[in-house]
GROMACS .gro file of N, CA, C and O in nm:
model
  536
    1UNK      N    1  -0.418  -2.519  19.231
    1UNK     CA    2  -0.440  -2.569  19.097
    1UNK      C    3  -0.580  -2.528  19.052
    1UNK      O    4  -0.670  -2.555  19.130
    2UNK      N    5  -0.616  -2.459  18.922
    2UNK     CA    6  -0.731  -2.436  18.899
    2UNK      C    7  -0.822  -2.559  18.842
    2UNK      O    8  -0.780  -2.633  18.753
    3UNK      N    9  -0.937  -2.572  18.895
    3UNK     CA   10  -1.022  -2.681  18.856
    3UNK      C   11  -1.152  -2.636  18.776
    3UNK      O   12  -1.189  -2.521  18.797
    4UNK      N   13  -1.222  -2.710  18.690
    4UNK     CA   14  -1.339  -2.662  18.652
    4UNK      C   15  -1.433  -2.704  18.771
    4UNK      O   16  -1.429  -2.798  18.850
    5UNK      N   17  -1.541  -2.574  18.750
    5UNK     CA   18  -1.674  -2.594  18.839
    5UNK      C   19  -1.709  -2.723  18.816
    5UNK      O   20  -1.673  -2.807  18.733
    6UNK      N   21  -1.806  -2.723  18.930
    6UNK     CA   22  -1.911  -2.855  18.962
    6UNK      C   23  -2.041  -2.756  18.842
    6UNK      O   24  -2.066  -2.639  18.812
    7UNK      N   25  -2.091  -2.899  18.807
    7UNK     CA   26  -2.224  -2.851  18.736
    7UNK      C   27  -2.330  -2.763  18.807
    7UNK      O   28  -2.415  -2.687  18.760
    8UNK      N   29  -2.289  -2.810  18.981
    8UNK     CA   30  -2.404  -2.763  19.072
    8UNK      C   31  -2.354  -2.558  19.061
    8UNK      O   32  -2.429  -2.462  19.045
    9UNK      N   33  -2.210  -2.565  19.078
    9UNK     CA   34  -2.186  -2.413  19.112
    9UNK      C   35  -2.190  -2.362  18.983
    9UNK      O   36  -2.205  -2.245  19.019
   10UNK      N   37  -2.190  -2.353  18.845
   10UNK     CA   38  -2.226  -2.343  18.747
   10UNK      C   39  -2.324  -2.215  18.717
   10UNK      O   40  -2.438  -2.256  18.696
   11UNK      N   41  -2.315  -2.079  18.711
   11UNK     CA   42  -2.410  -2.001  18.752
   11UNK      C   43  -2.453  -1.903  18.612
   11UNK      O   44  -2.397  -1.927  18.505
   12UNK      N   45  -2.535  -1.813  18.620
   12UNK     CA   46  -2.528  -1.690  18.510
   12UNK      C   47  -2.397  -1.636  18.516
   12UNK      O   48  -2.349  -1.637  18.630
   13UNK      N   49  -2.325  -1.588  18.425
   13UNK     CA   50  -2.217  -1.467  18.469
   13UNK      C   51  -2.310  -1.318  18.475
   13UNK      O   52  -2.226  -1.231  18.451
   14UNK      N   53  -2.400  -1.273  18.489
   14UNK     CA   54  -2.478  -1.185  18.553
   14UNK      C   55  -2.469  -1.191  18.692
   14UNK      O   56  -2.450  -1.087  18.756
   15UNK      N   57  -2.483  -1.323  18.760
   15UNK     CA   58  -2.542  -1.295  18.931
   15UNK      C   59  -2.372  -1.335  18.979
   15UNK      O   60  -2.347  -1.290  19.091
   16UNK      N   61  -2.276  -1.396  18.926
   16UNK     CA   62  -2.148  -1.382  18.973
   16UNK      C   63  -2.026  -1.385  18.891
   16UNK      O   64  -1.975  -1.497  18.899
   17UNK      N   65  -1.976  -1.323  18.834
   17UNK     CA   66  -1.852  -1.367  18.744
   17UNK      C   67  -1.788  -1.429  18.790
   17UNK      O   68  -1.771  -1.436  18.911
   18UNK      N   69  -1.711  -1.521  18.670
   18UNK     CA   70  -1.622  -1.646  18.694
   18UNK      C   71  -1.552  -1.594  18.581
   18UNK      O   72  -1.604  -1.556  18.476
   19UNK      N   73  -1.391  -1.595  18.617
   19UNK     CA   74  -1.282  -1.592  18.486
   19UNK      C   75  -1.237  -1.719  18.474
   19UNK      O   76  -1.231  -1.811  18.556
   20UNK      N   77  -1.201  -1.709  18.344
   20UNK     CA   78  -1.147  -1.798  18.297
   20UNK      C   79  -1.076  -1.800  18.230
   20UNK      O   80  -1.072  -1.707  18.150
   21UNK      N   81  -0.967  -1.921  18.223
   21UNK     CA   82  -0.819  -1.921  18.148
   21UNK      C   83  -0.807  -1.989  18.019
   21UNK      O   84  -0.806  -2.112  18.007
   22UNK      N   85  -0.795  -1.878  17.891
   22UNK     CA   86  -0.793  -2.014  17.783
   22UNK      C   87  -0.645  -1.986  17.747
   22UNK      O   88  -0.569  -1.890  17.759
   23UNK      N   89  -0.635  -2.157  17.682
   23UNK     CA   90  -0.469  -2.130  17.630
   23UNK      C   91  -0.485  -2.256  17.540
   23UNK      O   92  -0.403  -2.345  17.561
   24UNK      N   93  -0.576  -2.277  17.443
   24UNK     CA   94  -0.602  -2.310  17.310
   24UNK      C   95  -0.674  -2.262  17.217
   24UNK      O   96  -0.663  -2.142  17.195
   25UNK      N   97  -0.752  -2.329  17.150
   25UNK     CA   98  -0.804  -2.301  17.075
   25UNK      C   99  -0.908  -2.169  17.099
   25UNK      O  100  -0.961  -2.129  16.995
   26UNK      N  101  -0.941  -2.102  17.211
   26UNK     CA  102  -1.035  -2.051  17.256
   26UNK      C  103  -0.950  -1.891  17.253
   26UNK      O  104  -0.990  -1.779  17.285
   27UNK      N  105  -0.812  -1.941  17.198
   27UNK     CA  106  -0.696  -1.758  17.227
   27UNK      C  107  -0.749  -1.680  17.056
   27UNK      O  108  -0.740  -1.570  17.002
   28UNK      N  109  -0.800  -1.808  17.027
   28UNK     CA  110  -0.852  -1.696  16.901
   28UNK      C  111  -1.034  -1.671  16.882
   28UNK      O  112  -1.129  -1.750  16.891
   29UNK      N  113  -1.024  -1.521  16.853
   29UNK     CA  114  -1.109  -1.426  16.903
   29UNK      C  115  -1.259  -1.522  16.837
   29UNK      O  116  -1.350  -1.566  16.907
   30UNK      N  117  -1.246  -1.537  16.665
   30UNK     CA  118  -1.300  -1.583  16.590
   30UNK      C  119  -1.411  -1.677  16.626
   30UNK      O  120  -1.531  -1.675  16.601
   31UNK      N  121  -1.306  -1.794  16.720
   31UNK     CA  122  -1.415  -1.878  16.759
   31UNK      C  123  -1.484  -1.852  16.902
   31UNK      O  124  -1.596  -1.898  16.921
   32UNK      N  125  -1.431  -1.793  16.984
   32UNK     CA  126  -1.495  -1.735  17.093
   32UNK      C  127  -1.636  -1.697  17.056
   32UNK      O  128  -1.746  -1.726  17.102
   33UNK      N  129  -1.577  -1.591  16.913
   33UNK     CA  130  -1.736  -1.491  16.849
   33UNK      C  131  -1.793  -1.649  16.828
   33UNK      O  132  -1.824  -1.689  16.941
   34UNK      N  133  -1.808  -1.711  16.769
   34UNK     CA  134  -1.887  -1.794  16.730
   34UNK      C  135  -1.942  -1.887  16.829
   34UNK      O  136  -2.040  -1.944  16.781
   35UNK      N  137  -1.917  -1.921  16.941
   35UNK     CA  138  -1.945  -1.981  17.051
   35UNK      C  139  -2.022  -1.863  17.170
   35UNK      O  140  -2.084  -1.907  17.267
   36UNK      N  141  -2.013  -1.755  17.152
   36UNK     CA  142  -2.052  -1.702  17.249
   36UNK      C  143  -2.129  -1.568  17.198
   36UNK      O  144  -2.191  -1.499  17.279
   37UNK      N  145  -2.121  -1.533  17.059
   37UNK     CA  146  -2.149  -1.425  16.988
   37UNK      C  147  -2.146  -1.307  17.052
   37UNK      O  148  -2.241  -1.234  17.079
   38UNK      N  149  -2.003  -1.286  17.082
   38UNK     CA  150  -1.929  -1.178  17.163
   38UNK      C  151  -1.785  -1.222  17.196
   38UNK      O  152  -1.752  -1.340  17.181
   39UNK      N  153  -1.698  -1.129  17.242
   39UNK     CA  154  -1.607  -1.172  17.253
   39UNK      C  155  -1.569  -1.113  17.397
   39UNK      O  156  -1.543  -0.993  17.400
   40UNK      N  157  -1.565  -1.180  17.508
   40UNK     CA  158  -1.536  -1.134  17.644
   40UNK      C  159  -1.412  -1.032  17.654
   40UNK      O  160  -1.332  -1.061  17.565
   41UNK      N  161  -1.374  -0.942  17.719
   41UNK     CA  162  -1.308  -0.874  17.744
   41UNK      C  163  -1.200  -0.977  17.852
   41UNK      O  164  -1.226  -1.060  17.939
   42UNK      N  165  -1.043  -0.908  17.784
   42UNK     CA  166  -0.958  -1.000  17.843
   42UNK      C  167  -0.778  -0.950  17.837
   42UNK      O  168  -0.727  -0.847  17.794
   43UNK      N  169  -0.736  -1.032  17.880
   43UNK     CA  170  -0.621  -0.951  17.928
   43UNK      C  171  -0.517  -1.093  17.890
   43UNK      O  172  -0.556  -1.203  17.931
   44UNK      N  173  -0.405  -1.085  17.824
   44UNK     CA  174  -0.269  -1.207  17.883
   44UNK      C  175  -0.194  -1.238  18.020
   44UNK      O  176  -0.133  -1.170  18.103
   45UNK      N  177  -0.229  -1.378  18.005
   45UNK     CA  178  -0.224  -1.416  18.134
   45UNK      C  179  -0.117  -1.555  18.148
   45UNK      O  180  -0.110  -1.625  18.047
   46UNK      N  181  -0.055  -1.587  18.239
   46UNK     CA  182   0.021  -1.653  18.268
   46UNK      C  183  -0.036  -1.791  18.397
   46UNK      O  184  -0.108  -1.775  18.495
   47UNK      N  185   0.015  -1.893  18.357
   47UNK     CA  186  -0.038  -1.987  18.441
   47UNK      C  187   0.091  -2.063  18.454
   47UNK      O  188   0.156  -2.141  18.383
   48UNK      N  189   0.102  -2.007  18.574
   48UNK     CA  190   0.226  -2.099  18.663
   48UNK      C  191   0.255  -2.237  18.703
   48UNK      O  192   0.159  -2.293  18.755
   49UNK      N  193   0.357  -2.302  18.694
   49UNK     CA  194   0.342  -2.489  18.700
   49UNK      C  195   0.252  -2.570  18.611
   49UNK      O  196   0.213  -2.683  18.638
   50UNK      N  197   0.235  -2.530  18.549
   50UNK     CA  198   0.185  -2.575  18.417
   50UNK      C  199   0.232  -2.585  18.322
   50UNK      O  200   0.328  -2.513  18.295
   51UNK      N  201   0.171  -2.701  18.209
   51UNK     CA  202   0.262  -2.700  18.050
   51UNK      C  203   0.149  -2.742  17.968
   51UNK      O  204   0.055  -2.816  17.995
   52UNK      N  205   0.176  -2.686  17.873
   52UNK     CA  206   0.062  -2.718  17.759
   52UNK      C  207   0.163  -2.831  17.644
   52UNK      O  208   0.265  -2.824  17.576
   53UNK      N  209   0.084  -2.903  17.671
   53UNK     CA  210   0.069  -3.022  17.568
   53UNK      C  211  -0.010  -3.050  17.457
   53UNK      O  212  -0.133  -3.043  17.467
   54UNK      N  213   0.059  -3.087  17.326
   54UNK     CA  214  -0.043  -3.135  17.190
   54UNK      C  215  -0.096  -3.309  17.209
   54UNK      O  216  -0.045  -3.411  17.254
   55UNK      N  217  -0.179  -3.285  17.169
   55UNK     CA  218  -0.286  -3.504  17.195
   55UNK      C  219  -0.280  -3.469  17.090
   55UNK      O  220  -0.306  -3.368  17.025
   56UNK      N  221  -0.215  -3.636  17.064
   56UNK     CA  222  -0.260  -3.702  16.951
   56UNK      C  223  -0.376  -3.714  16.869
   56UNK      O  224  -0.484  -3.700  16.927
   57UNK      N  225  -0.376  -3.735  16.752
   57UNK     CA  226  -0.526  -3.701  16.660
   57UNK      C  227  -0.608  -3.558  16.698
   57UNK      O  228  -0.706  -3.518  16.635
   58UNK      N  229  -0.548  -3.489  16.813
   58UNK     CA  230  -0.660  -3.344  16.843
   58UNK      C  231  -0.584  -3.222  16.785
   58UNK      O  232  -0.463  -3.210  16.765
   59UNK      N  233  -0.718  -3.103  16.756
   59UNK     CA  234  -0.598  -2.987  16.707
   59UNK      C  235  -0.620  -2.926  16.857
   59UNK      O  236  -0.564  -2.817  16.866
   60UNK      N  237  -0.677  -2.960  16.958
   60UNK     CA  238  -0.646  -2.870  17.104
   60UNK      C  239  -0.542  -2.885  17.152
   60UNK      O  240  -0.456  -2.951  17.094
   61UNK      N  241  -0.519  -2.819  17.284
   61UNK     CA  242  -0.401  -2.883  17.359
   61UNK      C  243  -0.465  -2.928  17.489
   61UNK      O  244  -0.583  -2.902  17.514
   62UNK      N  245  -0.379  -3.001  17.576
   62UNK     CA  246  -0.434  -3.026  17.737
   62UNK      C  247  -0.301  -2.948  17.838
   62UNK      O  248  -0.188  -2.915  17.804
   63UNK      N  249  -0.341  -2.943  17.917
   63UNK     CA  250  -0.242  -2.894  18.001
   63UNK      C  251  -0.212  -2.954  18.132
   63UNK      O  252  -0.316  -3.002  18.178
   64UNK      N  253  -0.113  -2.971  18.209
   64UNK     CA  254  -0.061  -3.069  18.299
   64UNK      C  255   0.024  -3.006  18.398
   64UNK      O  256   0.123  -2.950  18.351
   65UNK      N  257   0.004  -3.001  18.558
   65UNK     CA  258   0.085  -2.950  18.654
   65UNK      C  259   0.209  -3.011  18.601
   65UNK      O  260   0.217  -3.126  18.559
   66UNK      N  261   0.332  -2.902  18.608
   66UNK     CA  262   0.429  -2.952  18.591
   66UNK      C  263   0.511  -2.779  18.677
   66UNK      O  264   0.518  -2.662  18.641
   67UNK      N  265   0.556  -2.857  18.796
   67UNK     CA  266   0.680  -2.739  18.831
   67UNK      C  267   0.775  -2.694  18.733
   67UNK      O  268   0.840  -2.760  18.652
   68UNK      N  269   0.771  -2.533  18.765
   68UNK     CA  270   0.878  -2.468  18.691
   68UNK      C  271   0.869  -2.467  18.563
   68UNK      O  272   0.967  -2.479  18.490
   69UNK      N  273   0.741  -2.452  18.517
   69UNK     CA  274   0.726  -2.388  18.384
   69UNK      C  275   0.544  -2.310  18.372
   69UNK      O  276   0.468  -2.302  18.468
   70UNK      N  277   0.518  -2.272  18.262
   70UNK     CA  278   0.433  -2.168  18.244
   70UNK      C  279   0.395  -2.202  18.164
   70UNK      O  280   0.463  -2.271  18.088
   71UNK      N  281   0.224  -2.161  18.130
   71UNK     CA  282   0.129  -2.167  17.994
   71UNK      C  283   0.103  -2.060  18.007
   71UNK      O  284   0.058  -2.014  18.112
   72UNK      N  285   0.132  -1.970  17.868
   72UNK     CA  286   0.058  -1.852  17.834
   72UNK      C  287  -0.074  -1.858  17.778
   72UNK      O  288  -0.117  -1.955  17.717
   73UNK      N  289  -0.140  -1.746  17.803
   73UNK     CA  290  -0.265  -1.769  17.778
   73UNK      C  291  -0.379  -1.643  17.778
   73UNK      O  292  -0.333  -1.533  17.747
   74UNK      N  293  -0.510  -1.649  17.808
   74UNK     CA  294  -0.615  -1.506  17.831
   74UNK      C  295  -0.617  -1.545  17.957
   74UNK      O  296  -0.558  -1.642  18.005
   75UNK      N  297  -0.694  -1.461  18.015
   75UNK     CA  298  -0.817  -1.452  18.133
   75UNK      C  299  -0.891  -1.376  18.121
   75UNK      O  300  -0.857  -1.260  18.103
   76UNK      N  301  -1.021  -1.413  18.127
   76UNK     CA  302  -1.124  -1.314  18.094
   76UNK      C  303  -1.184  -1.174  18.204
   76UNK      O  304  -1.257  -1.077  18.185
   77UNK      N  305  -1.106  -1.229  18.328
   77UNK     CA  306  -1.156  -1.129  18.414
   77UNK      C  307  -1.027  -1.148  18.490
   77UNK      O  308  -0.977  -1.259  18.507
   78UNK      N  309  -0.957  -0.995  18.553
   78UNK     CA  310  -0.842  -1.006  18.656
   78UNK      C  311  -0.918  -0.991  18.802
   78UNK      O  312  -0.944  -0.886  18.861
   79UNK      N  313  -0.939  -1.091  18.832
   79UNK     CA  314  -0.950  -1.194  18.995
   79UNK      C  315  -0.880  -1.295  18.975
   79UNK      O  316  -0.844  -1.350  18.871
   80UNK      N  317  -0.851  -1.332  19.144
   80UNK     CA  318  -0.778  -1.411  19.187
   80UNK      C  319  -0.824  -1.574  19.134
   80UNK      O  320  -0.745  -1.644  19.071
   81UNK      N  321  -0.946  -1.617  19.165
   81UNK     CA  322  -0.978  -1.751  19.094
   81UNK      C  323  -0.974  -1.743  18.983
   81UNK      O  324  -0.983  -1.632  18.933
   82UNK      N  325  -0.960  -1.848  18.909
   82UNK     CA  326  -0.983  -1.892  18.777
   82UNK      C  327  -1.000  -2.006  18.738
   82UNK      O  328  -0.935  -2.086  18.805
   83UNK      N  329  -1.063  -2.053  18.653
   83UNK     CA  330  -1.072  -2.191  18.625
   83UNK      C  331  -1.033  -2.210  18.510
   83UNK      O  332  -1.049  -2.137  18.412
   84UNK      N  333  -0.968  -2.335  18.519
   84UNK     CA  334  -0.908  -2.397  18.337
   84UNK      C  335  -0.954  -2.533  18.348
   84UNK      O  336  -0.992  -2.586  18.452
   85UNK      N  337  -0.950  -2.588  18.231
   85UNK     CA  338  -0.941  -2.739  18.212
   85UNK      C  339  -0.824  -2.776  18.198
   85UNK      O  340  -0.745  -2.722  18.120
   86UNK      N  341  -0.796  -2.888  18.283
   86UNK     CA  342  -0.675  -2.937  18.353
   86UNK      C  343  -0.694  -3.121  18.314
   86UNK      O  344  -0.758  -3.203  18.380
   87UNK      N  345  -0.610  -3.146  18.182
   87UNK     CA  346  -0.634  -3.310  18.178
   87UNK      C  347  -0.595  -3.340  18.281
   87UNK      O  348  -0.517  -3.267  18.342
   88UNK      N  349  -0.641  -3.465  18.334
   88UNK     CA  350  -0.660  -3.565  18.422
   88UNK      C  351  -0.515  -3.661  18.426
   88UNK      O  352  -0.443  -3.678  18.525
   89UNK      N  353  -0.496  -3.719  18.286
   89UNK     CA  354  -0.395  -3.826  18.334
   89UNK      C  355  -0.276  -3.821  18.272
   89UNK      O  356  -0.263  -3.852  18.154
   90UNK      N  357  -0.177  -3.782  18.349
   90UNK     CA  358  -0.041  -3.698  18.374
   90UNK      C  359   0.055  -3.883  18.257
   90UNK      O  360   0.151  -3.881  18.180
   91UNK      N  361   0.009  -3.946  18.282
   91UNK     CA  362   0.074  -4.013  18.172
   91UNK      C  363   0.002  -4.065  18.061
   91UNK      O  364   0.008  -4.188  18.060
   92UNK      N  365  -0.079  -4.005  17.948
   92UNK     CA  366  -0.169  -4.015  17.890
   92UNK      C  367  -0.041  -4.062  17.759
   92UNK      O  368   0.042  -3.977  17.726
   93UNK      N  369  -0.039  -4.181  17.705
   93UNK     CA  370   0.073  -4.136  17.605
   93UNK      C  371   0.027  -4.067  17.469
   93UNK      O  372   0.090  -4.036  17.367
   94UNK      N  373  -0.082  -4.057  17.500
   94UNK     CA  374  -0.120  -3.927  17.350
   94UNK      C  375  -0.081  -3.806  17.359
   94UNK      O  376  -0.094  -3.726  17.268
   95UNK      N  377  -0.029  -3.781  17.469
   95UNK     CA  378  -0.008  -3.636  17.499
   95UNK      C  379   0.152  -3.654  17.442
   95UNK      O  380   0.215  -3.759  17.458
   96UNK      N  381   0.222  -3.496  17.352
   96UNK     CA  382   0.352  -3.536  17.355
   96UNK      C  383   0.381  -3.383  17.311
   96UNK      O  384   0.285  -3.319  17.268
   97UNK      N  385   0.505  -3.321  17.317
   97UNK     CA  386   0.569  -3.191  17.254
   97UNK      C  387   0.486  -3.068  17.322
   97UNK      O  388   0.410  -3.078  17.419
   98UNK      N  389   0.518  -2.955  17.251
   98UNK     CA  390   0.420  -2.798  17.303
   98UNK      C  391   0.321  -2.801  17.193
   98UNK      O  392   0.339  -2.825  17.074
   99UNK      N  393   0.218  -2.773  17.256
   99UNK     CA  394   0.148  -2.740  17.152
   99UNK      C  395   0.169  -2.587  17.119
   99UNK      O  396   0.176  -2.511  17.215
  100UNK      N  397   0.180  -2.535  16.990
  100UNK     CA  398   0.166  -2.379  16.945
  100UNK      C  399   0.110  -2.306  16.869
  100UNK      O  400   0.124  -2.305  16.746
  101UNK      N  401   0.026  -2.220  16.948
  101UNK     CA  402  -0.104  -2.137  16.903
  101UNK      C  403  -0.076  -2.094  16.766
  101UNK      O  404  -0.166  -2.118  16.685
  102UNK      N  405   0.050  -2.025  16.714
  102UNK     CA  406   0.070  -1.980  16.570
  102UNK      C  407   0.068  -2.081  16.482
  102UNK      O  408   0.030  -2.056  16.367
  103UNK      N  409   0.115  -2.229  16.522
  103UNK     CA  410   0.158  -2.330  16.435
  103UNK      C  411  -0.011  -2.364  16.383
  103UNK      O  412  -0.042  -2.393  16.267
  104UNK      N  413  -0.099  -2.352  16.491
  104UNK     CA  414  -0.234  -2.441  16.521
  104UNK      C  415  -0.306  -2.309  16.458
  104UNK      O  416  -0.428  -2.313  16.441
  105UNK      N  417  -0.215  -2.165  16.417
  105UNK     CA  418  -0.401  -2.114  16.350
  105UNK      C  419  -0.339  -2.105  16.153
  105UNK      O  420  -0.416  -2.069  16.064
  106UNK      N  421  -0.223  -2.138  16.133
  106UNK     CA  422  -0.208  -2.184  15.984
  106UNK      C  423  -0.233  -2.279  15.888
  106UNK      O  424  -0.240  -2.286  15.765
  107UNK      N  425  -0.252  -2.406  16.063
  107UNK     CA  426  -0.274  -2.552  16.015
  107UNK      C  427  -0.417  -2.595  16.076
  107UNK      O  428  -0.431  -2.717  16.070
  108UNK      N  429  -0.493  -2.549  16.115
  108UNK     CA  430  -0.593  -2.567  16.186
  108UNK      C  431  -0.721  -2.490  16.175
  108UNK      O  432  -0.828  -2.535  16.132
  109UNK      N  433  -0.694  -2.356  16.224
  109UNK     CA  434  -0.795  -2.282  16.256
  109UNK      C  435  -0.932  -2.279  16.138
  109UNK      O  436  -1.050  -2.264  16.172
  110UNK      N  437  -0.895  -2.294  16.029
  110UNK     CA  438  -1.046  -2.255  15.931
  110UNK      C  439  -1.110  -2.401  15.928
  110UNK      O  440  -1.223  -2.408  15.880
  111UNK      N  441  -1.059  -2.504  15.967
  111UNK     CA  442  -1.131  -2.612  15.987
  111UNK      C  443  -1.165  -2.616  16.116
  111UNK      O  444  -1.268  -2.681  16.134
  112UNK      N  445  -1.112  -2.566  16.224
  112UNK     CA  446  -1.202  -2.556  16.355
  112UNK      C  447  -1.303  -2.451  16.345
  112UNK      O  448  -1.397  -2.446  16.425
  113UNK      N  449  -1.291  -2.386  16.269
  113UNK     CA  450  -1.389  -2.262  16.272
  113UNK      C  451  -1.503  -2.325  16.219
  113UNK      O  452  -1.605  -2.315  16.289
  114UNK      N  453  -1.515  -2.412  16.072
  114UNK     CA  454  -1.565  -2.460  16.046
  114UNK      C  455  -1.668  -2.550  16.095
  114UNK      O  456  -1.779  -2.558  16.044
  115UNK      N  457  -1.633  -2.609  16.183
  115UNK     CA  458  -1.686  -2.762  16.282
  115UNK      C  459  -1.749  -2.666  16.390
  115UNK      O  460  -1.860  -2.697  16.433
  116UNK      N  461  -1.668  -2.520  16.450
  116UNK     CA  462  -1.745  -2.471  16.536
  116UNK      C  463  -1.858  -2.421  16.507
  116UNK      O  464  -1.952  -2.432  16.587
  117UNK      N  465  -1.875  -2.344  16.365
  117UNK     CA  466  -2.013  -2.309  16.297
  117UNK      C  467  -2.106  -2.440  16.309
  117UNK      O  468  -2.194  -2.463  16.392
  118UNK      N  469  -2.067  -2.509  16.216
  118UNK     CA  470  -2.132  -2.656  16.243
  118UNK      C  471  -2.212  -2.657  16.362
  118UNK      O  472  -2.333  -2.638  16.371
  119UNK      N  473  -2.097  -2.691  16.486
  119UNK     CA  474  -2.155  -2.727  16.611
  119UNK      C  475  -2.280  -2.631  16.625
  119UNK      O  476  -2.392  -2.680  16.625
  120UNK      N  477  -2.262  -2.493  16.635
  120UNK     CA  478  -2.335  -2.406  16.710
  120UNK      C  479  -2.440  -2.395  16.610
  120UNK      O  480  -2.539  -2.408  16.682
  121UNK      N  481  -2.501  -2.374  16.445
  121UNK     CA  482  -2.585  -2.462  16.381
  121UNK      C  483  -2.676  -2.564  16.442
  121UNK      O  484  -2.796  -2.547  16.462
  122UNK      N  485  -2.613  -2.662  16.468
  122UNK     CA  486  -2.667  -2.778  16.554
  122UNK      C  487  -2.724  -2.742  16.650
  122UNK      O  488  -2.845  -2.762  16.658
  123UNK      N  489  -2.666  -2.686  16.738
  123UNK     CA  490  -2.704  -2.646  16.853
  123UNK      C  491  -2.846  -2.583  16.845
  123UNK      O  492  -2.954  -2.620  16.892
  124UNK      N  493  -2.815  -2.488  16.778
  124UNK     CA  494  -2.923  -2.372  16.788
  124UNK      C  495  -3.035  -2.395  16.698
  124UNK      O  496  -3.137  -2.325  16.698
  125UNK      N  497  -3.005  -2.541  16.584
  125UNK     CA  498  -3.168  -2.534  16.556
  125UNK      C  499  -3.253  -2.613  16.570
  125UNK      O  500  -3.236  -2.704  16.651
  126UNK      N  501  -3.362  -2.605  16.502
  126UNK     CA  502  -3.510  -2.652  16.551
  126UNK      C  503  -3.565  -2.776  16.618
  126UNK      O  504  -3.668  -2.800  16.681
  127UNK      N  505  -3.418  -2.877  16.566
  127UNK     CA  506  -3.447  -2.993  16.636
  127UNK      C  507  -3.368  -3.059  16.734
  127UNK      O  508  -3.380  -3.175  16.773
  128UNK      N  509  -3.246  -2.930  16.789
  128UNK     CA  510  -3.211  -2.929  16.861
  128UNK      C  511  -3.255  -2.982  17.029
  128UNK      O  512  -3.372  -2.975  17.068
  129UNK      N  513  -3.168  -3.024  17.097
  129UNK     CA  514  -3.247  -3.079  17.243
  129UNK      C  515  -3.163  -3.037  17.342
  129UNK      O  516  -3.040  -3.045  17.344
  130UNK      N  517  -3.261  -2.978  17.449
  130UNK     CA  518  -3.146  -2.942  17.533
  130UNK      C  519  -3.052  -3.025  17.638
  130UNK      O  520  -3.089  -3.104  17.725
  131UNK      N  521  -2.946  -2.992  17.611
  131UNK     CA  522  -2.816  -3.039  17.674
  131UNK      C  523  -2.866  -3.123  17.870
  131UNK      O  524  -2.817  -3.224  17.920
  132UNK      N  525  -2.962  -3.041  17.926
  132UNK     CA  526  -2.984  -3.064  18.031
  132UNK      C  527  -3.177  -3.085  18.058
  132UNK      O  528  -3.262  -2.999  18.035
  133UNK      N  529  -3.197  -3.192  18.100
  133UNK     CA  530  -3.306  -3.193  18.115
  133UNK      C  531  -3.354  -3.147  18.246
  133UNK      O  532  -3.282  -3.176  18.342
  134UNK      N  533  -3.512  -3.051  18.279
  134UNK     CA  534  -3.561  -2.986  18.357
  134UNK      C  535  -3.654  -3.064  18.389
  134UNK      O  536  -3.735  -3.030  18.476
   0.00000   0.00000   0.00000
């Protein structure tokens, strides 16, 4: 099952690459550029025993071990590890139906794009604080 890193293993992608699996909001290029101001090189990818699920009130999806089915998706690098975010609680009742990437960029996407400018705005200015203290 793929897990996200510990904060501790958490590294540059210079001194080791780490791929990674998106299969929401992150399959469109747009906001990647805007979160990362680039767009990683990547390939379609398949994630086995898994299902992607829509939450309630969210435009993301979560995803949930489930035998005998598949989430399509990227990977940013073809190696064997990968990491995804994997919700936690397999009976969440907010979780319900598929979520779908085409449905989510007609009804969604220019307001996530939106909030992601926002965010990264925030982020990046002057009175910004960093996320981790040294």
């Amino acid at each position: 099952m793929a897990t996200p890193p510990s904060s501790s293993s958490v590294i540059s992608h210079h001194q080791n690459p780490k791929s990674v699996f998106v299969y929401g909001s992150l399959l469109a290029d747009d906001v990647v550029r805007v979160l990362l101001n680039r767009v990683p090189q990547n390939s379609p990818a398949i994630l086995d025993n898994f299902e992607r699920f829509s939450i309630k009130g969210c435009v993301y999806p979560a995803i949930l071990p489930v035998e005998n089915t598949k989430v399509t998706g990227r990977d940013t690098l073809k190696i064997m590890q990968t990491y995804a975010y994997v919700w936690v609680n397999k009976s969440d009742p907010n979780l319900y139906g598929e979520w779908n990437f085409e449905e989510w960029k007609q009804l969604h996407k220019n307001d996530f794009l939106k909030m992601t400018c926002g965010f990264m705005e925030e982020l990046e200015g002057p009175e910004s604080k960093p996320r981790v203290e040294r």
